[in-house]
Each structure stands twice: as structure tokens, then as C-alpha cells.
């Protein structure tokens, strides 16, 4: 093997009492794709932030091509040839693709050199098979395209090592293949890549070598990921086996949620067109579909964020009148939003505030307009314990929690009130397999207790495992509904493209 | 070499130390101006201190000045918590002054008059603040601009009033008729100007703190300010919260005007407020939007104002220094706030 492109030695980084990284050694050689694995909160992002200069390590050193370097900020990192694609993109939405690439790059005599930038963009696109229209504004790009732009941006600045923090969490399954092809081509041409993901089959398919973190320390290394099983990797990550939950047979009861001829208009994204469906007590209904086919509008209507233009909805037999979050909650609906950071939580306020937010006006947390701080705190503490939410306490800033723990907090705040119907979007996006497993178990337990659950997702295997029935959305309509016993990934995939219409009406 | 580096956490003592550091920086920066004006820095600040806080009379004068800034500071602090950018406390104060003067001039029993003055002033301020809030909620008009511009509208309306129908026919001065004697706020300490309104201001601060920290409305204000999207998802009517915040904020600013009419001037004239509404922004920022912090911050600015006049008389440094100190304090605080998110690191020799 050739000399390492970068090497991290003995990296330690603490946040107060939390040791996010402890004596971590890691290296990447040119042409190598390194997988970085670990449970939520294991310290993956922190380690990469240290490498990219966002945090100064408490101890340890970084070597680039054998020479120790001091990296204090992203400019230093880029100068050392290290580029990073964060999970939340850093793009200027009103500027075009080309302009975003040129930000901060002075041309001759301080002026921006568009022609040279364009030439370089074309070269990079050709070299790695990453094409983008240079004149489109970023606001017009899909999430996948924005990610491609972030990658191009790093390469544009001369990155020899590319860090990707959970790049596939935001991609539709069909987009993942394109990303992998580009990454393989980069590696083949001598770049080093660090790839973070919770999806073990992806890691096994893509990476050459893996480092597994647990509680901030290196828990193990895998030299031939393709020859290892996902179960083996999971054991390294969590320290114990992860067995998939068993789904007991259940006999669904009466319908707890019905949608009848719901249509929407006048909002961003695909509108709903005449959507009818129902969920019965003790049943899990999966909603599959290529993203952008109306799932967002469906989730928004059911959770009270978007009043429909036409159609009717009932919850537990009662007709919904205002479609406000408050009314729906009162009728017994529990909601877990797709976007934890923007819709779910208030990152700058204490975690406890986010946990009581939807029910702050109820007797549980206030009386006659006065808050009950003791009750709020006690509730948050109880949920932190019950759901094993790893954090310093209920008064910690919500934004300091890792993704999996945030998701547990959102789940806890709804399930604590025993909803009759639960709507969730992408419930395990960004979660490690242990946390995902925990959430699956919770859903199945709710189902056994007679809750009707709608799961909107893109991970077909997850949907097949959880659901009793699966409805497929296509261009704002329900293209068909199948009992999951009859559904296969192949058959669903076909329906998702609009081919192969239905049988049973929902 | 030094660099800014993102902080991962902010130590608790920082929140208290920050305004003190900002104030110290301000005084050091402004000492340059005093020196240029040809006076001794220590002497000048000494005169300021003794004239504003040196004896009990000076303290009461400073408190009388602080009262309107406590109200406007609270108005701004609460509005900014919800990210309702109310730059219009000045206009709301003037509206409150006019309304209370109107009511105070009607003969009636004193206690009733004072209550009605407060009610009228608070209502007038609230209605003025409702304008930018409604424009924002209904038409997405930028509230910074609309609330700021409204200040001029109210000011010229007040001028029209005292140059027109309210003009003193006897002297010809542009001042309103005085309020009834019985409506004058009682003086608390004989021989000073310390009036009832000052006490009300001092009580208002903890009440506002309670509102923000311990009520559901306060919770909704905080959440709406930090993340309106999550607030809406959580069932909070964000528009209603913004409108309620505006009413509350405007009412507080209106009360600042009531205190000036009922306790200090007993009538309305063009310079009834030397910019107390704008000072409220400085006060709120120094207080880091905490209603309890508003009281010391307002007292600091009031001390600077009373002290600057005495210093000017004693040393010949123009009293405008008071305005410079205010402006510098705001800038220093904004810079200081940067250090809650970043810290300076010394960067050693690069390898
Ligand atoms: N800015 C911060 N302030 C305080 N604690 C932090 C901060 N960033 C991370 N942590 C803590 O450090 C630990 C490691 O977090 P990190 O984000 O690196 O985990 P991760 O492995 O990337 O997890 P995930 O898979 O959920 O993204 C966690 O316990 C987290 O709560
Ligand atoms: Mg992470």
C-alpha cells in the first residue's frame, strides 16, 4: 500500500464531560474509500470536524502526506487538500451553480474569472462523471444535485481527500447508485474518500476498509468489508447482536384514520390528487414512492400543516374540520416530522422545551396560562430515561444532541400521549441500526396496542418489514395498495414508476 | 496571530460578564474623545459618576431618567424575543404620551385619572405597534423598516397637534395644555422628582420576566422567535403570537410616555423624549433580552445621560458624549455577543 494521504494520530476531543473522541488513529491512502461507522453519538462527525478544522482537538496530531499540519479552520483544511460535504449543505440558494463554485476564489486582479471557472467545472464533470448545469440557481436544484455541487465544490478547490458525512441519508435510493459511481471513479483516479453511513449494505458495497467507533474510541477495524456480514459489523458497532424485531400477526380493528378524495393546491411540490386511504386500529400502512410524488403533501395534510382544497378526513370516526395541528392532536393524532431540525425541534432552547412544545397548553404542562416547570422537567427526565436519550440532561440545548437521540426525543414526546393514530415520515433516517431497531420495536408495540400507524418512507425493505399493507404514491395519487405479504421490492419498484396498476382499493 | 474559532459551549458566567466587558470597553474607547476635548479622563468620569450616583438626590434623578428606558427596554426585549423587530418604541412612546395627556387633562378624581392615563397610553402604544406587526403578518412587509418609519409619522402627528389644536394660545409656544394637577403622579420622596411611575417601571421588569419565563404565552414567544416552523408544527398560532407580542411591546413603550407626562413634564412638547425609544434598543441588547437585565442596563444609560450634563458643565466636554457612549455601548455589546459564539485563539507558528 502507498503512503497515507492523511493520518490522524491520537485525536481526543471533549465537550464538557462528554468525550466525543478519545485517542483515535485513522489513515486514508490515495485511491482508498474508508468507511467510518459507529452508533449515533459515537463521534464520527466530531472526528471529521476536527479533520476539517471546525474544532481544535484537545490532543493528537494530523499528518498530510507524512507532514504534520495545523488545521484551524476550513481554509486551512482546503489548503491541505481536505474537502468535506456536510450533511447540511452550505450553498447560496440565489446564486447559480458556477457562482457558488467561485465564491471565495479570487481570479486575476481580484476579479472573478468566469471563463476559467467554467472550464474547470467542465473538466471536473467529465473527469468524474458529475454533471450539473452551471447556470441553474441552486434553489432550483434537487437535494441530490445540491450534494453533487458540494462535491464538485470540494474538488474545485483541489481536495485530495473528500469527507462525506452521511451523504446517502438525504438521497433517494435511485440517486445512491450515481453517487457511488462518482465516488468509485474519484478513488480510481487517486483521491482518498472517507464515507460515513449507517446503512451497512452500502458500506459493504462501496468501501475498501472500515473504522468502527464506539463511545469515541476505535472499537474495531474491518479490512475487507465486502467479505464481512452486516451482522458482524453491527456487532462491532453496538457491542452486541442486533436481531430484527418479530412482527406478530394482528387483527386490525375499525378504521382510525380515513382520507376521502383529498386534493391539494397552491403549495410547493407535487399536489395530492384525489387521495383516498384508510388505516385501521392495530395496522401499519406503509406509503412507498419515489420522493417528490406527493408524500410531502400527504404528510402535511395529515399532520395539519396544509389544509386540503377538497376531500374529507376522519380520525377515530370524527370528521376533521380545521386541519390545524392542535385540532388533530386533540383528536388523538401523533406526528413525527420528516425534518427533525427545522420542523421538529427548537435547537437553541432546552431539550425539555422541544419535548413539551406540542402540548404546552394542556393540563399536563400548564394551568391557566402558567407553566408548570417542575412537570415539564419531570416529563423530559422520564422520557430521557425511558427512551435512553443520551444527553447531559433535560436543560441541554436540543441542538447538541446527535441525530438518533433527537429522533428518540421526538418519538417519546408523541408516544407518551398514547395516540390513536401516528403519522411518521422517514422514521429512521440517519439512525444507527440499534436505534432504528429500537424505533421499529416501538412502532410494533404501538400497533399491538391498537394504534394505527402510517409510515412514509423510501426504504422499501424497512416498509416491507413494518407494514401490513403498502400503498404506492405516484404523481400525487395512490397508484395502488398491496398487502405486504404480496409485495416484493421488485413489484413495488415497478408500481413506483407508474406502471403496473392496482387491485385492492385502500 | 489570532483567529476566530467557533465555540462549542458558552460558560454560564459569560452571560453576566459580557455586558460588563462591553461597558468597560465603551468607557475606555470614549476616554479618547474626552482627552481630545481637552479634559482629564479620570476627572470627567469622576464628575459623571458623582453627578449620577454620588448622592441620594443624584440617584433619584438617574432613576427618573431610567424609568422610561426600562419600559422601552422591556418593550424591545420582549419583541426581539419573538423576532418581531420593533424599532418603533420611540413612536409608541410618543403615542402613549399624547393619549395620556389627553385623558389627564379631563377633570376627574386623581386615582381614576392616573389609571385611565396608563390605560389610554398603553392602548395607544399597542395600537401603533400593531401596524408593523399586521403588515408583516398579512403582507410580509419588513417590520424593521415599517416600525422605524412609523416613528416619524407619529412624531409629525404630535408636532401637528401641538402646533395646531393644542398650541398654547397665551404664550404661543408649541406645547400642549397641562394635565390636571390631581392627575400628576405622586412624588415618593419630598424634594425630589422620584414619582410613582418609577416604581411601576421597577415592578414591570420582574413581571415581564415572569411572563417570558413562566407563562405559556412567554413559552410561545420564545419558541416562535427561535423556530417559527417548529412552533407552527407544534400547534402554535405563530401569527397570533406575533400580534400579541406587538401589543404587549407597544403597550410597554406607551407606558414610557405615560410616565413622562404624568410624572415629569405634565404636558406634551416636541422634545418629550430625547430618544428613549431608541435607547430602549441599547438597553435591551445590553440586557441580552432578559427583562431582569433591563433594569441595570437602563440605570447605566440613565447615569450616563445625567452624568454627561454635569460633566459638560464642569469640564467643557460637550454633553453629546452621552450619545456617543450609548452608540458605542451598543456596538461594543454586539461585538461582545460575537464571543458567545466564537472565541479568539492564538495561533502559533505554522508548521
Ligand atoms: N457542539 C457540541 N456540543 C456539545 N456536545 C456535542 C457537540 N457536538 C457533538 N457533541 C456530543 O459529542 C458526541 C459525538 O457526537 P457526533 O455528532 O460526533 O456523533 P456522530 O457519531 O456523528 O453521531 P450521528 O450518527 O448521530 O451523526 C455526542 O455525545 C454529542 O452529543
Ligand atoms: Mg454525525
Short mmCIF file of C-alpha atoms and ligand atoms in Angstrom, two decimals, chain A residues 15-16 18-21 38-47 49 55 87 165-166 196 198 213 390-392 396-397 399-405 430-432, chain B residues 7-9, ligand 1:
data_model
loop_
_atom_site.label_atom_id
_atom_site.label_comp_id
_atom_site.label_asym_id
_atom_site.label_seq_id
_atom_site.Cartn_x
_atom_site.Cartn_y
_atom_site.Cartn_z
CA UNK A 15 -17.35 18.65 25.02
CA UNK A 16 -17.58 19.35 28.70
CA UNK A 18 -18.60 14.14 27.04
CA UNK A 19 -15.56 12.55 25.43
CA UNK A 20 -16.60 12.67 21.78
CA UNK A 21 -13.25 11.31 20.56
CA UNK A 38 -20.47 3.89 14.67
CA UNK A 39 -23.63 4.34 16.65
CA UNK A 40 -25.34 7.70 16.87
CA UNK A 41 -23.19 9.90 19.04
CA UNK A 42 -20.12 7.69 18.63
CA UNK A 43 -18.13 10.72 17.50
CA UNK A 44 -17.92 10.34 13.72
CA UNK A 45 -18.97 13.86 12.84
CA UNK A 46 -16.82 15.30 15.59
CA UNK A 47 -13.75 13.45 14.31
CA UNK A 49 -14.95 18.25 12.08
CA UNK A 55 -12.96 22.04 16.18
CA UNK A 87 -25.00 16.73 5.93
CA UNK A 165 -20.92 12.77 6.28
CA UNK A 166 -23.94 10.53 5.74
CA UNK A 196 -19.92 7.88 6.80
CA UNK A 198 -25.44 3.90 8.92
CA UNK A 213 -16.08 3.99 16.55
CA UNK A 390 -28.15 10.17 25.56
CA UNK A 391 -27.68 13.75 26.73
CA UNK A 392 -26.42 15.64 29.77
CA UNK A 396 -29.24 20.89 27.45
CA UNK A 397 -29.61 22.78 24.18
CA UNK A 399 -29.18 21.16 19.04
CA UNK A 400 -26.33 19.47 20.91
CA UNK A 401 -27.92 16.02 20.64
CA UNK A 402 -26.94 13.56 17.93
CA UNK A 403 -29.45 12.65 15.23
CA UNK A 404 -30.57 9.37 16.72
CA UNK A 405 -31.15 10.90 20.09
CA UNK A 430 -29.78 8.94 9.89
CA UNK A 431 -30.20 6.45 12.73
CA UNK A 432 -27.79 3.67 13.58
CA UNK B 7 -17.25 27.86 20.44
CA UNK B 8 -18.74 24.53 21.28
CA UNK B 9 -20.29 25.79 24.50
N1 LIG C 1 -21.19 21.11 19.72
C1 LIG C 1 -21.36 20.16 20.65
N2 LIG C 1 -21.53 20.50 21.94
C2 LIG C 1 -21.68 19.54 22.89
N3 LIG C 1 -21.68 18.22 22.65
C3 LIG C 1 -21.50 17.83 21.38
C4 LIG C 1 -21.35 18.78 20.31
N4 LIG C 1 -21.20 18.09 19.15
C5 LIG C 1 -21.27 16.79 19.48
N5 LIG C 1 -21.45 16.62 20.81
C6 LIG C 1 -21.55 15.33 21.51
O1 LIG C 1 -20.44 14.56 21.13
C7 LIG C 1 -20.83 13.21 20.90
C8 LIG C 1 -20.46 12.79 19.48
O2 LIG C 1 -21.30 13.47 18.56
P1 LIG C 1 -21.16 13.30 17.00
O3 LIG C 1 -22.07 14.29 16.38
O4 LIG C 1 -19.73 13.34 16.61
O5 LIG C 1 -21.74 11.84 16.77
P2 LIG C 1 -21.94 11.04 15.43
O6 LIG C 1 -21.14 9.81 15.55
O7 LIG C 1 -21.71 11.91 14.26
O8 LIG C 1 -23.49 10.65 15.56
P3 LIG C 1 -24.65 10.55 14.44
O9 LIG C 1 -24.54 9.23 13.81
O10 LIG C 1 -25.92 10.64 15.23
O11 LIG C 1 -24.47 11.69 13.48
C9 LIG C 1 -22.33 13.14 21.20
O12 LIG C 1 -22.48 12.67 22.53
C10 LIG C 1 -22.79 14.57 21.09
O13 LIG C 1 -23.89 14.80 21.94
#
